[in-house]
Coordinates of C-alpha atoms in Angstrom, one line a residue:
Chain A
M1 CA 104.5 124.2 96.7
G2 CA 106.3 122.0 99.2
K3 CA 109.9 121.0 98.4
L4 CA 111.2 117.5 98.9
L5 CA 114.9 116.7 98.5
I6 CA 115.8 113.0 98.0
V7 CA 119.2 111.5 98.2
G8 CA 119.8 107.8 97.4
T9 CA 120.8 105.3 94.7
V10 CA 119.6 105.3 91.1
A11 CA 120.5 101.9 89.9
F12 CA 120.1 98.8 87.8
D13 CA 118.5 95.8 89.5
A14 CA 118.2 92.2 88.3
I15 CA 115.6 90.4 90.3
E16 CA 114.5 86.8 90.7
T17 CA 111.4 85.9 92.6
P18 CA 109.4 82.6 92.7
F19 CA 107.3 84.2 89.9
G20 CA 110.0 85.0 87.4
K21 CA 113.2 86.9 86.8
T22 CA 114.3 90.1 85.1
D23 CA 117.4 91.4 83.3
K24 CA 118.8 94.7 84.4
I25 CA 115.9 97.0 85.1
L26 CA 115.5 100.5 86.6
G27 CA 116.0 100.4 90.4
G28 CA 117.5 102.2 93.3
A29 CA 116.2 103.8 96.5
A30 CA 115.9 107.3 95.1
T31 CA 114.1 106.1 92.1
F32 CA 111.4 104.4 94.1
I33 CA 111.2 107.2 96.5
G34 CA 110.8 109.8 93.7
L35 CA 108.2 107.8 91.8
A36 CA 106.1 107.4 94.9
A37 CA 106.5 111.1 95.9
S38 CA 105.4 112.1 92.4
Q39 CA 101.8 111.1 93.4
F40 CA 101.8 114.3 95.5
N41 CA 101.7 117.9 94.6
V42 CA 105.4 118.6 95.5
K43 CA 108.6 120.0 93.9
S44 CA 111.1 117.2 94.3
A45 CA 114.8 116.6 93.3
I46 CA 117.0 113.5 93.4
I47 CA 120.6 113.7 94.4
S48 CA 122.4 110.7 93.0
V49 CA 124.9 109.3 90.6
V50 CA 124.7 107.1 87.5
G51 CA 127.1 106.0 84.8
E52 CA 127.2 106.7 81.0
D53 CA 125.4 103.4 80.6
F54 CA 122.2 104.7 82.2
P55 CA 119.5 104.9 79.5
Q56 CA 118.0 108.2 78.4
E57 CA 114.6 106.6 78.6
Y58 CA 114.9 106.1 82.4
L59 CA 116.0 109.7 82.8
D60 CA 113.0 110.8 80.7
L61 CA 110.6 108.6 82.9
L62 CA 111.8 110.4 86.0
S63 CA 111.7 113.9 84.4
K64 CA 108.2 113.4 83.1
K65 CA 107.1 112.7 86.8
G66 CA 108.3 116.3 87.5
I67 CA 111.4 115.2 89.4
D68 CA 114.3 117.7 89.2
L69 CA 117.4 115.8 88.0
S70 CA 119.9 118.6 88.0
A71 CA 121.7 117.0 90.9
L72 CA 121.8 113.6 89.3
Q73 CA 125.4 113.2 88.3
I74 CA 126.2 111.3 85.1
I75 CA 129.8 110.0 85.1
K76 CA 131.4 109.9 81.7
G77 CA 132.8 106.4 81.1
G78 CA 131.4 105.2 84.4
K79 CA 129.0 102.3 85.1
T80 CA 125.8 102.6 87.1
F81 CA 125.4 100.9 90.5
F82 CA 124.1 97.3 90.0
W83 CA 122.4 95.0 92.4
S84 CA 121.0 91.6 91.8
G85 CA 119.2 89.4 94.2
K86 CA 117.0 86.4 94.5
Y87 CA 114.0 86.1 96.8
R88 CA 113.2 82.9 98.7
N89 CA 109.7 81.4 98.6
D90 CA 108.3 83.4 101.5
L91 CA 109.5 86.6 99.8
N92 CA 110.7 87.8 103.2
T93 CA 114.3 86.8 102.8
R94 CA 116.5 87.5 99.8
D95 CA 120.0 86.6 98.9
T96 CA 122.2 89.1 97.2
L97 CA 123.8 87.6 94.2
S98 CA 125.9 90.5 93.2
T99 CA 126.6 94.1 94.2
E100 CA 128.7 96.3 91.9
L101 CA 129.1 99.8 93.4
N102 CA 130.7 101.2 90.3
V103 CA 130.2 105.0 90.2
L104 CA 128.6 104.9 93.7
A105 CA 132.0 104.2 95.2
D106 CA 133.2 107.8 94.7
F107 CA 129.8 109.5 95.0
V108 CA 129.9 113.0 96.7
P109 CA 126.3 114.4 96.9
V110 CA 125.9 118.1 96.0
V111 CA 122.7 119.8 97.1
P112 CA 121.4 122.2 94.4
E113 CA 121.1 125.8 95.4
N114 CA 117.3 125.9 94.9
F115 CA 116.8 122.8 97.2
K116 CA 118.9 124.1 100.1
E117 CA 115.7 125.3 101.7
S118 CA 113.5 122.1 101.4
D119 CA 110.6 121.3 103.5
V120 CA 111.4 117.7 103.7
V121 CA 114.7 115.8 103.2
M122 CA 114.5 112.1 102.6
L123 CA 117.8 110.4 103.2
G124 CA 117.6 107.0 101.3
N125 CA 119.8 104.1 102.4
L126 CA 123.5 105.1 101.8
H127 CA 126.6 105.4 103.9
P128 CA 125.6 107.6 106.9
S129 CA 128.5 110.0 106.2
T130 CA 127.0 110.6 102.7
Q131 CA 123.6 111.2 104.4
M132 CA 125.2 113.6 107.0
S133 CA 126.9 115.6 104.2
V134 CA 123.4 116.3 102.7
I135 CA 122.1 117.6 106.1
N136 CA 125.2 119.7 106.5
Q137 CA 124.7 121.4 103.1
M138 CA 121.2 122.7 103.9
R139 CA 120.9 126.4 104.3
E140 CA 118.0 126.1 106.8
R141 CA 117.0 123.2 109.0
P142 CA 114.2 121.4 107.0
K143 CA 110.8 121.0 108.6
L144 CA 111.5 117.2 108.6
I145 CA 114.4 115.0 108.0
V146 CA 113.6 111.3 107.4
L147 CA 116.3 108.6 107.4
D148 CA 116.3 105.1 105.9
T149 CA 119.2 102.8 106.8
M150 CA 120.0 99.1 107.1
N151 CA 121.8 96.5 109.2
F152 CA 125.0 96.8 107.0
W153 CA 125.7 100.4 108.4
M154 CA 125.0 99.2 112.0
D155 CA 127.8 96.6 111.4
H156 CA 130.2 98.8 109.5
A157 CA 129.6 102.5 110.3
W158 CA 128.1 102.6 113.8
E159 CA 129.5 106.0 114.9
E160 CA 128.6 107.7 111.6
L161 CA 125.1 106.2 111.9
M162 CA 124.8 107.5 115.5
E163 CA 125.8 111.0 114.3
V164 CA 123.2 111.1 111.6
I165 CA 120.4 109.7 113.9
G166 CA 121.2 112.6 116.2
H167 CA 120.2 115.0 113.4
I168 CA 117.0 113.5 112.0
D169 CA 113.3 113.6 112.9
V170 CA 112.1 110.2 111.6
I171 CA 113.8 106.9 111.0
T172 CA 112.3 104.1 108.9
I173 CA 113.7 100.6 109.5
N174 CA 112.3 97.1 109.6
D175 CA 111.7 95.1 112.7
E176 CA 115.0 93.1 112.6
E177 CA 117.0 96.3 112.1
A178 CA 115.1 98.0 114.9
R179 CA 116.1 95.1 117.2
Q180 CA 119.7 95.2 116.1
L181 CA 119.9 99.0 116.4
S182 CA 118.5 99.1 119.9
N183 CA 119.5 95.7 121.3
E184 CA 115.9 95.3 122.5
Y185 CA 113.6 92.5 121.4
S186 CA 110.3 94.3 122.2
L187 CA 109.5 96.8 119.4
V188 CA 108.0 99.1 122.0
A189 CA 111.3 99.1 124.0
A190 CA 113.3 99.3 120.7
A191 CA 111.4 102.4 119.6
E192 CA 112.0 104.1 123.0
K193 CA 115.8 103.5 122.7
I194 CA 115.9 104.8 119.2
Q195 CA 114.1 108.0 120.2
E196 CA 116.7 108.4 122.9
M197 CA 119.4 108.2 120.2
G198 CA 117.8 111.3 118.6
S199 CA 115.0 110.3 116.2
K200 CA 111.8 112.0 117.3
Y201 CA 109.6 109.5 115.4
V202 CA 110.4 105.9 114.8
V203 CA 108.7 103.9 112.0
I204 CA 109.2 100.2 112.2
K205 CA 108.1 98.2 109.1
T206 CA 106.9 94.7 110.1
R207 CA 107.2 93.5 106.5
E208 CA 104.0 91.9 105.1
H209 CA 102.3 92.9 108.4
G210 CA 102.5 96.7 108.2
A211 CA 104.2 99.6 109.8
L212 CA 104.3 100.9 113.4
L213 CA 104.7 104.6 114.1
F214 CA 106.1 105.6 117.6
H215 CA 106.4 109.0 119.1
K216 CA 106.8 109.4 122.9
S217 CA 103.9 107.5 124.4
K218 CA 101.9 107.4 121.2
V219 CA 101.8 104.5 118.8
F220 CA 100.0 104.0 115.5
F221 CA 99.8 100.9 113.3
A222 CA 99.1 100.8 109.6
P223 CA 98.6 97.2 108.4
A224 CA 99.9 96.2 105.0
L225 CA 97.0 95.6 102.7
P226 CA 96.6 91.8 102.5
L227 CA 97.3 90.9 98.9
R228 CA 96.5 87.7 97.0
E229 CA 99.9 87.9 95.4
V230 CA 103.1 89.7 96.3
F231 CA 105.0 89.6 93.0
D232 CA 108.3 91.4 93.9
P233 CA 109.0 93.2 97.2
T234 CA 111.9 95.1 95.8
G235 CA 111.5 98.9 96.5
A236 CA 108.5 98.4 98.8
G237 CA 110.3 100.2 101.7
D238 CA 111.5 103.0 99.5
T239 CA 108.1 103.4 98.0
F240 CA 106.7 103.6 101.5
A241 CA 109.3 106.3 102.3
G242 CA 108.4 108.2 99.1
G243 CA 104.7 108.2 99.9
F244 CA 105.4 109.1 103.5
T245 CA 107.6 112.1 102.7
G246 CA 105.7 113.1 99.5
Y247 CA 102.5 113.4 101.6
L248 CA 104.3 115.4 104.4
A249 CA 106.0 117.7 101.9
E250 CA 102.7 118.5 100.2
S251 CA 100.8 119.0 103.4
R252 CA 103.6 120.7 105.4
N253 CA 101.9 119.7 108.6
I254 CA 104.1 117.8 111.0
S255 CA 101.5 116.9 113.7
F256 CA 101.3 113.3 115.0
Q257 CA 97.8 113.1 113.5
N258 CA 99.2 114.0 110.1
I259 CA 102.2 111.8 110.3
K260 CA 99.7 108.9 110.9
N261 CA 98.1 109.9 107.5
A262 CA 101.6 109.8 106.0
V263 CA 102.1 106.3 107.2
I264 CA 98.8 105.2 105.6
H265 CA 99.8 106.9 102.3
G266 CA 103.2 105.2 102.4
S267 CA 101.6 101.8 103.0
T268 CA 99.1 102.4 100.2
L269 CA 101.7 103.2 97.6
A270 CA 103.9 100.3 98.8
S271 CA 100.9 97.9 98.2
F272 CA 101.1 98.8 94.5
C273 CA 104.8 98.6 94.2
V274 CA 104.9 94.8 95.1
E275 CA 102.4 93.9 92.4
R276 CA 104.9 93.9 89.6
F277 CA 108.6 93.7 89.0
G278 CA 110.7 96.8 89.9
T279 CA 109.1 100.1 89.2
E280 CA 106.7 98.7 86.6
R281 CA 103.5 99.2 88.6
M282 CA 104.5 102.7 89.8
N283 CA 105.4 104.1 86.4
D284 CA 101.8 104.8 85.3
L285 CA 99.9 104.6 88.6
E286 CA 96.9 106.8 88.6
K287 CA 95.4 109.0 91.3
K288 CA 92.1 107.2 91.0
E289 CA 93.7 103.8 91.7
V290 CA 95.4 105.3 94.8
N291 CA 92.2 106.7 96.1
N292 CA 90.4 103.4 95.7
R293 CA 93.0 101.7 97.6
L294 CA 92.9 104.3 100.3
L295 CA 89.2 103.5 100.7
Q296 CA 90.2 99.8 101.0
F297 CA 92.7 100.8 103.8
R298 CA 89.8 102.5 105.6
E299 CA 87.6 99.4 105.3
L300 CA 90.5 97.3 106.5
T301 CA 91.1 99.2 109.7
Q302 CA 88.2 101.4 110.8
F303 CA 85.7 100.2 113.4
D304 CA 83.2 101.9 115.6
I305 CA 82.8 100.6 119.2
E306 CA 80.7 102.3 121.7
L307 CA 82.2 102.1 125.1
Q308 CA 79.9 101.4 128.0
Chain B
M1 CA 70.4 87.6 127.9
G2 CA 72.5 85.9 125.2
K3 CA 73.6 82.4 125.8
L4 CA 77.2 81.2 125.0
L5 CA 78.0 77.5 125.1
I6 CA 81.7 76.7 125.4
V7 CA 83.3 73.3 124.9
G8 CA 87.0 72.8 125.4
T9 CA 89.7 71.6 127.9
V10 CA 89.9 72.6 131.6
A11 CA 93.3 71.7 132.6
F12 CA 96.5 72.1 134.5
D13 CA 99.4 73.9 132.8
A14 CA 103.0 74.1 133.8
I15 CA 104.7 76.9 131.8
E16 CA 108.2 78.1 131.3
T17 CA 109.0 81.3 129.5
P18 CA 112.2 83.4 129.4
F19 CA 110.8 85.3 132.4
G20 CA 110.1 82.4 134.8
K21 CA 108.3 79.2 135.3
T22 CA 105.2 77.9 137.1
D23 CA 104.2 74.7 138.8
K24 CA 100.8 73.3 137.8
I25 CA 98.4 76.2 137.4
L26 CA 94.8 76.6 136.1
G27 CA 94.8 76.3 132.3
G28 CA 92.8 74.9 129.4
A29 CA 91.0 76.4 126.3
A30 CA 87.6 76.5 127.9
T31 CA 88.9 78.1 131.0
F32 CA 90.5 81.0 129.1
I33 CA 87.5 81.3 126.8
G34 CA 85.1 81.4 129.8
L35 CA 87.1 84.0 131.7
A36 CA 87.3 86.3 128.7
A37 CA 83.6 85.9 127.9
S38 CA 82.7 86.7 131.5
Q39 CA 83.6 90.3 130.6
F40 CA 80.3 90.4 128.7
N41 CA 76.7 90.3 129.9
V42 CA 76.0 86.7 128.8
K43 CA 74.9 83.4 130.3
S44 CA 77.7 81.0 129.6
A45 CA 78.4 77.3 130.3
I46 CA 81.5 75.2 129.9
I47 CA 81.3 71.6 128.8
S48 CA 84.4 69.8 129.8
V49 CA 86.0 67.2 132.1
V50 CA 88.4 67.3 135.0
G51 CA 89.6 64.7 137.5
E52 CA 89.1 64.5 141.3
D53 CA 92.5 66.3 141.7
F54 CA 91.0 69.5 140.3
P55 CA 90.9 72.1 143.2
Q56 CA 87.6 73.4 144.5
E57 CA 89.2 76.9 144.4
Y58 CA 89.4 76.8 140.6
L59 CA 85.8 75.7 140.3
D60 CA 84.8 78.5 142.7
L61 CA 86.8 81.0 140.5
L62 CA 84.9 80.0 137.4
S63 CA 81.5 79.9 139.2
K64 CA 82.0 83.4 140.6
K65 CA 82.5 84.6 137.1
G66 CA 78.9 83.5 136.4
I67 CA 79.9 80.5 134.3
D68 CA 77.5 77.5 134.5
L69 CA 79.5 74.4 135.4
S70 CA 76.7 71.9 135.4
A71 CA 78.2 70.2 132.3
L72 CA 81.7 70.1 133.7
Q73 CA 82.2 66.4 134.5
I74 CA 84.3 65.6 137.5
I75 CA 85.6 62.0 137.2
K76 CA 86.0 60.2 140.5
G77 CA 89.6 58.9 140.9
G78 CA 90.5 60.5 137.6
K79 CA 93.3 62.9 136.9
T80 CA 92.9 66.2 135.1
F81 CA 94.4 66.8 131.7
F82 CA 97.9 68.2 132.1
W83 CA 100.1 70.1 129.6
S84 CA 103.6 71.5 130.1
G85 CA 105.6 73.5 127.7
K86 CA 108.5 75.8 127.3
Y87 CA 108.6 79.0 125.2
R88 CA 111.7 80.0 123.2
N89 CA 113.1 83.4 123.4
D90 CA 111.0 84.9 120.7
L91 CA 107.8 83.6 122.5
N92 CA 106.5 82.6 119.1
T93 CA 107.6 79.0 119.3
R94 CA 107.1 76.6 122.2
D95 CA 108.1 73.0 122.8
T96 CA 105.7 70.7 124.5
L97 CA 107.5 69.0 127.4
S98 CA 104.6 66.8 128.4
T99 CA 101.0 66.0 127.6
E100 CA 98.9 63.8 129.9
L101 CA 95.4 63.3 128.5
N102 CA 94.1 61.6 131.6
V103 CA 90.3 62.0 131.9
L104 CA 90.3 63.8 128.5
A105 CA 90.9 60.5 126.8
D106 CA 87.4 59.2 127.4
F107 CA 85.6 62.6 127.3
V108 CA 82.1 62.5 125.9
P109 CA 80.5 66.0 125.9
V110 CA 76.9 66.3 127.0
V111 CA 75.1 69.5 126.2
P112 CA 72.9 70.6 129.2
E113 CA 69.1 70.9 128.4
N114 CA 69.1 74.7 129.0
F115 CA 71.9 75.3 126.6
K116 CA 70.6 73.3 123.7
E117 CA 69.2 76.7 122.4
S118 CA 72.4 78.8 122.6
D119 CA 73.0 81.9 120.6
V120 CA 76.7 81.2 120.2
V121 CA 78.6 78.0 120.4
M122 CA 82.4 78.2 120.8
L123 CA 84.1 74.9 120.0
G124 CA 87.5 75.1 121.6
N125 CA 90.4 73.1 120.3
L126 CA 89.6 69.4 120.7
H127 CA 89.2 66.3 118.5
P128 CA 86.9 67.4 115.6
S129 CA 84.5 64.5 116.4
T130 CA 84.1 65.8 119.9
Q131 CA 83.3 69.2 118.5
M132 CA 80.8 67.7 115.9
S133 CA 79.1 65.9 118.7
V134 CA 78.3 69.2 120.5
I135 CA 76.8 70.6 117.2
N136 CA 74.7 67.5 116.8
Q137 CA 73.2 67.9 120.3
M138 CA 71.8 71.4 119.7
R139 CA 68.1 71.6 119.5
E140 CA 68.2 74.6 117.2
R141 CA 70.9 75.8 114.9
P142 CA 72.8 78.5 116.9
K143 CA 73.0 82.0 115.5
L144 CA 76.8 81.4 115.3
I145 CA 79.2 78.5 115.6
V146 CA 82.9 79.3 116.1
L147 CA 85.6 76.7 115.7
D148 CA 89.1 76.8 117.0
T149 CA 91.5 74.0 115.9
M150 CA 95.1 73.3 115.3
N151 CA 97.6 71.6 112.9
F152 CA 97.5 68.3 115.0
W153 CA 94.0 67.6 113.8
M154 CA 94.9 68.5 110.2
D155 CA 97.6 65.8 110.4
H156 CA 95.5 63.2 112.3
A157 CA 91.8 63.7 111.7
W158 CA 91.5 65.5 108.3
E159 CA 88.1 64.0 107.4
E160 CA 86.5 64.7 110.7
L161 CA 87.9 68.2 110.6
M162 CA 86.4 68.8 107.2
E163 CA 83.0 67.6 108.4
V164 CA 83.0 70.1 111.3
I165 CA 84.2 73.0 109.1
G166 CA 81.2 72.2 106.9
H167 CA 78.9 73.0 109.9
I168 CA 80.4 76.2 111.3
D169 CA 80.3 79.9 110.7
V170 CA 83.7 81.2 111.9
I171 CA 87.1 79.5 112.2
T172 CA 89.9 81.0 114.2
I173 CA 93.4 79.7 113.4
N174 CA 96.9 81.1 113.2
D175 CA 98.7 81.9 109.9
E176 CA 100.7 78.7 109.8
E177 CA 97.6 76.6 110.4
A178 CA 95.7 78.5 107.7
R179 CA 98.5 77.8 105.2
Q180 CA 98.5 74.1 106.2
L181 CA 94.7 73.8 106.0
S182 CA 94.5 75.5 102.6
N183 CA 97.8 74.6 101.1
E184 CA 98.1 78.3 100.1
Y185 CA 100.9 80.6 101.1
S186 CA 99.0 83.9 100.6
L187 CA 96.6 84.4 103.5
V188 CA 94.1 86.0 101.1
A189 CA 94.1 82.8 99.0
A190 CA 94.0 80.7 102.2
A191 CA 91.0 82.5 103.5
E192 CA 89.1 82.0 100.2
K193 CA 89.8 78.2 100.2
I194 CA 88.7 77.9 103.8
Q195 CA 85.5 79.7 103.0
E196 CA 84.9 77.2 100.2
M197 CA 85.4 74.4 102.8
G198 CA 82.4 75.8 104.6
S199 CA 83.4 78.4 107.2
K200 CA 81.6 81.6 106.3
Y201 CA 84.1 83.8 108.2
V202 CA 87.8 83.2 108.6
V203 CA 89.9 84.7 111.4
I204 CA 93.6 84.3 110.9
K205 CA 95.7 85.2 113.9
T206 CA 99.1 86.5 112.9
R207 CA 100.6 86.1 116.3
E208 CA 102.1 89.3 117.8
H209 CA 101.0 91.2 114.7
G210 CA 97.2 90.8 115.1
A211 CA 94.2 89.1 113.5
L212 CA 92.7 89.2 110.0
L213 CA 89.0 88.8 109.4
F214 CA 87.9 87.6 106.0
H215 CA 84.3 87.3 104.6
K216 CA 83.7 87.1 100.8
S217 CA 85.6 90.1 99.4
K218 CA 85.8 91.9 102.7
V219 CA 88.8 92.0 105.0
F220 CA 89.5 93.6 108.3
F221 CA 92.6 93.7 110.4
A222 CA 92.9 94.3 114.1
P223 CA 96.6 94.7 115.1
A224 CA 97.8 93.3 118.4
L225 CA 98.5 96.1 120.8
P226 CA 102.3 96.6 120.8
L227 CA 103.4 95.6 124.3
R228 CA 106.6 96.4 126.0
E229 CA 106.7 93.0 127.5
V230 CA 104.9 89.8 126.6
F231 CA 105.2 87.6 129.6
D232 CA 103.3 84.4 128.7
P233 CA 101.4 83.8 125.5
T234 CA 99.6 80.8 126.9
G235 CA 95.8 81.2 126.4
A236 CA 96.1 84.3 124.2
G237 CA 94.3 82.6 121.3
D238 CA 91.5 81.2 123.6
T239 CA 91.1 84.6 125.3
F240 CA 90.7 86.1 121.9
A241 CA 88.0 83.5 121.1
G242 CA 86.3 84.2 124.4
G243 CA 86.2 87.9 123.8
F244 CA 85.1 87.4 120.3
T245 CA 82.2 85.0 121.1
G246 CA 81.3 86.8 124.4
Y247 CA 80.8 90.0 122.6
L248 CA 78.7 88.4 119.8
A249 CA 76.6 86.5 122.3
E250 CA 75.9 89.7 124.2
S251 CA 75.1 91.8 121.1
R252 CA 73.4 89.0 119.1
N253 CA 74.2 90.9 116.0
I254 CA 76.0 88.9 113.3
S255 CA 76.7 91.6 110.8
F256 CA 80.2 92.0 109.3
Q257 CA 80.4 95.4 111.0
N258 CA 79.7 93.9 114.4
I259 CA 82.0 90.9 113.8
K260 CA 84.8 93.5 113.2
N261 CA 84.0 94.9 116.7
A262 CA 84.2 91.3 118.1
V263 CA 87.7 91.0 116.6
I264 CA 88.7 94.2 118.4
H265 CA 87.2 92.9 121.7
G266 CA 89.0 89.6 121.3
S267 CA 92.4 91.4 120.6
T268 CA 91.9 93.7 123.5
L269 CA 91.3 90.9 126.0
A270 CA 94.2 88.8 124.6
S271 CA 96.5 91.8 125.2
F272 CA 95.8 91.5 128.9
C273 CA 96.1 87.7 129.0
V274 CA 99.8 87.7 127.9
E275 CA 100.9 90.2 130.7
R276 CA 101.0 87.5 133.4
F277 CA 101.3 83.7 133.7
G278 CA 98.3 81.6 132.9
T279 CA 94.9 83.2 133.8
E280 CA 96.4 85.4 136.5
R281 CA 95.7 88.7 134.7
M282 CA 92.2 87.7 133.6
N283 CA 91.0 86.6 137.1
D284 CA 90.4 90.1 138.4
L285 CA 90.3 92.1 135.2
E286 CA 88.0 95.1 135.5
K287 CA 85.7 96.7 133.0
K288 CA 87.5 100.1 133.4
E289 CA 90.8 98.6 132.4
V290 CA 89.2 97.0 129.4
N291 CA 87.6 100.2 128.3
N292 CA 90.9 102.1 128.7
R293 CA 92.6 99.6 126.4
L294 CA 89.8 99.8 123.8
L295 CA 90.6 103.5 123.7
Q296 CA 94.2 102.6 123.1
F297 CA 93.1 100.3 120.2
R298 CA 91.2 103.2 118.7
E299 CA 94.3 105.5 119.0
L300 CA 96.4 102.7 117.5
T301 CA 94.3 102.2 114.4
Q302 CA 92.1 105.2 113.6
F303 CA 93.0 107.9 111.1
D304 CA 91.1 110.4 109.0
I305 CA 92.3 111.0 105.5
E306 CA 90.3 113.2 103.1
L307 CA 90.4 111.9 99.6
Q308 CA 91.0 114.5 96.9

């Protein structure tokens, strides 16, 4: 069975959208990635850190999904990383109300022995040095290393970010971040520059529009499923990454054709994530629902033109 | 051979983009629509008006494309409609520098006898009453009536616009206009409301992202081809409409499946239009180039997932 190693935050989120607000609920990049990847037939592990305040029920939820939590550090007397934010009406912009690093401030990831030979490594958004440390601990070069990052690290840890981009296969970022990273407005030009930095494949998420996949002269676009209501976008990017890497870890086929499919699987799972607050929609998501939505994606995009 | 009747402006444009600027060049909605539709095997006519200052060479260009100009009124002593605008750096927003209606102010469209039984009628952006007058002159209900409009008419001629929307089959508008027309933020909800107003199909152009086609519970998305450089977006929407209606007038098949194909053809032609100023790229566009780009669209969007 394919092995997927995930590093990223496991956290508390408090979210406000135009449709409502939550108290502290389960969040974090690794959480969303792990839940999405659990839709596939893979052996996955999360490397992360939480405090003593992290509820057993959340740990049980992740364990029941088959996620190995032996590298999830629980710090005695520590408090779990906490983020709270409020989305504006268009749901595209959000204001961070509070970020409490807590136990994340001193986090040193330790790759478990039995995951040092993983097929796919998913580096969730964290300090690039932390991400690099995970790569350095691998016994063998994984078939695929996927990086998620954000503008904050471009502003504050440029050199460390460049180093990690030099060691990965795929980067997933949004359009604004791709423009900042490359200093190019055109996403085609941006993707070229980012490939020159070292990432063989570039996935640019154009928010509610979809995701573009670039590799050399090839380009593929997966639209986001047009939804009547987007309830809470939190975790959509991480869910995309989880579907993307989960599918590739299961199929262990790194052809462009199959990476296209991974983008479709990522988009499909992300379309569920935004329907409820936090991880709510992902917790009990069934294979049948996912398959139905994959059929909708096919309807949404497939056409048959005869060329004359 | 399918007949396509086009009503819209034939104009002078003066355009400034971050890449350069033009003096008065050939422009106007009907011009772009006609040039795009001329890629198909159809008999098309333009109903419009120009002044005596309109150069013979522009008339010759349109005639050579096989467009019937017998309903293009040339007003003695009159001046042609003129628009000038400047695009901002993102090319998504533009400021109108000047609009001189000139002969357009008194324009009364007259449908030529031999086009009163057209297969497809394309109502380019004009006052809704002018668009309605064309519908009223048809001897038979066309197979398909397509409407383009803009926010200006929503602000200034709401009732007339509602009347014309009650008589059409397809509306093509951009995302902002769809939101204004429907008072709904979600494009899915917007498309439903607009269908209730009377348009059986709703095409929402999401600018550089692509175009969505809605009909009852069905939805289709054609991404815009990601381009390294967008030079001048002027006429892209009209070129889309010309490709859309030209294809449908040629094939005379109004199934959802075939309307999907029309959206792809519209997007393909629009991707050429933006590569040069004004109509420059469309003037000599060859079938071979179009077919190559249709193949690129297929690469961009097609995938093959086996459901388990």
